[in-house]
């Protein structure tokens, strides 16, 4: 089974990728030194599918588990939900010797990780991600948090998981749109660090929903290597993971919840970042087209709707916590597989890029890329 080790001194951990691991998770959890009482936090969609097998396996290995189910969706990523969970954990007898298991997608992982980081001033937690976005991205790296009315992820902590268990079989239950948005993050990781992987992604049949364990592990390893050198995003290296996210977040924040999923907005943000990469990082136009074709192959949105105004996107971008220091650190591609942090991009450039992605795609993108050549 492919295992990615995340090397962070005394906060190091393994990400184990194995089909069916959900039903024998206890062995790995005990192997990571966790035992006793645990709180499994999941959501209404995921709990009914996967919690019974997990709880049965934990029980058989004398891990005393309580189940805590939150409503599915971004609204659960709130201080109120974190407060309710802490209360529940306390009333159900959890204490500093307990640990948390996050079973679900990004919302569950971020919230459960945050709860683990504050309950009794911090208890260990295990991530069991069940969506593509969460398994290649949010479950690894220790970012936890909740949203405020003022913005997403404005309250949180760095709290690394003790173990991440990835069961690729959970991907078969994903809705088509969830699969599609997840592929945007898979493509993003390859785009910033591994051009060869982009060709492999392009050769995947999007209808199959199949991602090999090895490809998943390699994609996770891209994130792991970045986190190892810049755990708390202070050196400008972890920021590379934000390729497509500056304008993407602005777009996501400008629409009603659900109109564009995170990965869909990031896909539009990547197209804008490609435009700026050609302008400021000498990215060859053919490389830009190739990435665009791969995004299109997975049916990701590439053309920004006229109803979303540039003014509103720019307002959200300027409110983004990434701009708190007043400086724009924009992630560009110098080549496929080589992302850089640039300070050349100004606000007018971003407005131009937002206008650019309203344009229909060039004809030679429409044919779709099949991974050959
Ligand atoms: N998703 C970006 C990061 O974890 O830094």
PDB file of C-alpha atoms and ligand atoms in Angstrom, residues 137 140 143 188 223 233 238 241-242, ligand 1:
ATOM      1  CA  UNK A 137      -5.375  18.552  -0.149  1.00  0.00           C
ATOM      2  CA  UNK A 140      -2.733  16.880   4.806  1.00  0.00           C
ATOM      3  CA  UNK A 143      -4.649  23.687   8.488  1.00  0.00           C
ATOM      4  CA  UNK A 188      -3.281  22.091  -9.457  1.00  0.00           C
ATOM      5  CA  UNK A 223       1.570  18.671  -0.968  1.00  0.00           C
ATOM      6  CA  UNK A 233       3.185  29.334   5.271  1.00  0.00           C
ATOM      7  CA  UNK A 238       3.401  26.751   0.948  1.00  0.00           C
ATOM      8  CA  UNK A 241      -0.358  25.611  -3.240  1.00  0.00           C
ATOM      9  CA  UNK A 242      -2.500  28.701  -3.804  1.00  0.00           C
TER      10      UNK A 242
HETATM   11  N1  LIG B   1      -4.734  24.164   0.636  1.00  0.00           N
HETATM   12  C1  LIG B   1      -3.559  24.926   0.759  1.00  0.00           C
HETATM   13  C2  LIG B   1      -2.746  24.633   1.973  1.00  0.00           C
HETATM   14  O1  LIG B   1      -3.052  23.690   2.683  1.00  0.00           O
HETATM   15  O2  LIG B   1      -1.809  25.324   2.256  1.00  0.00           O
END
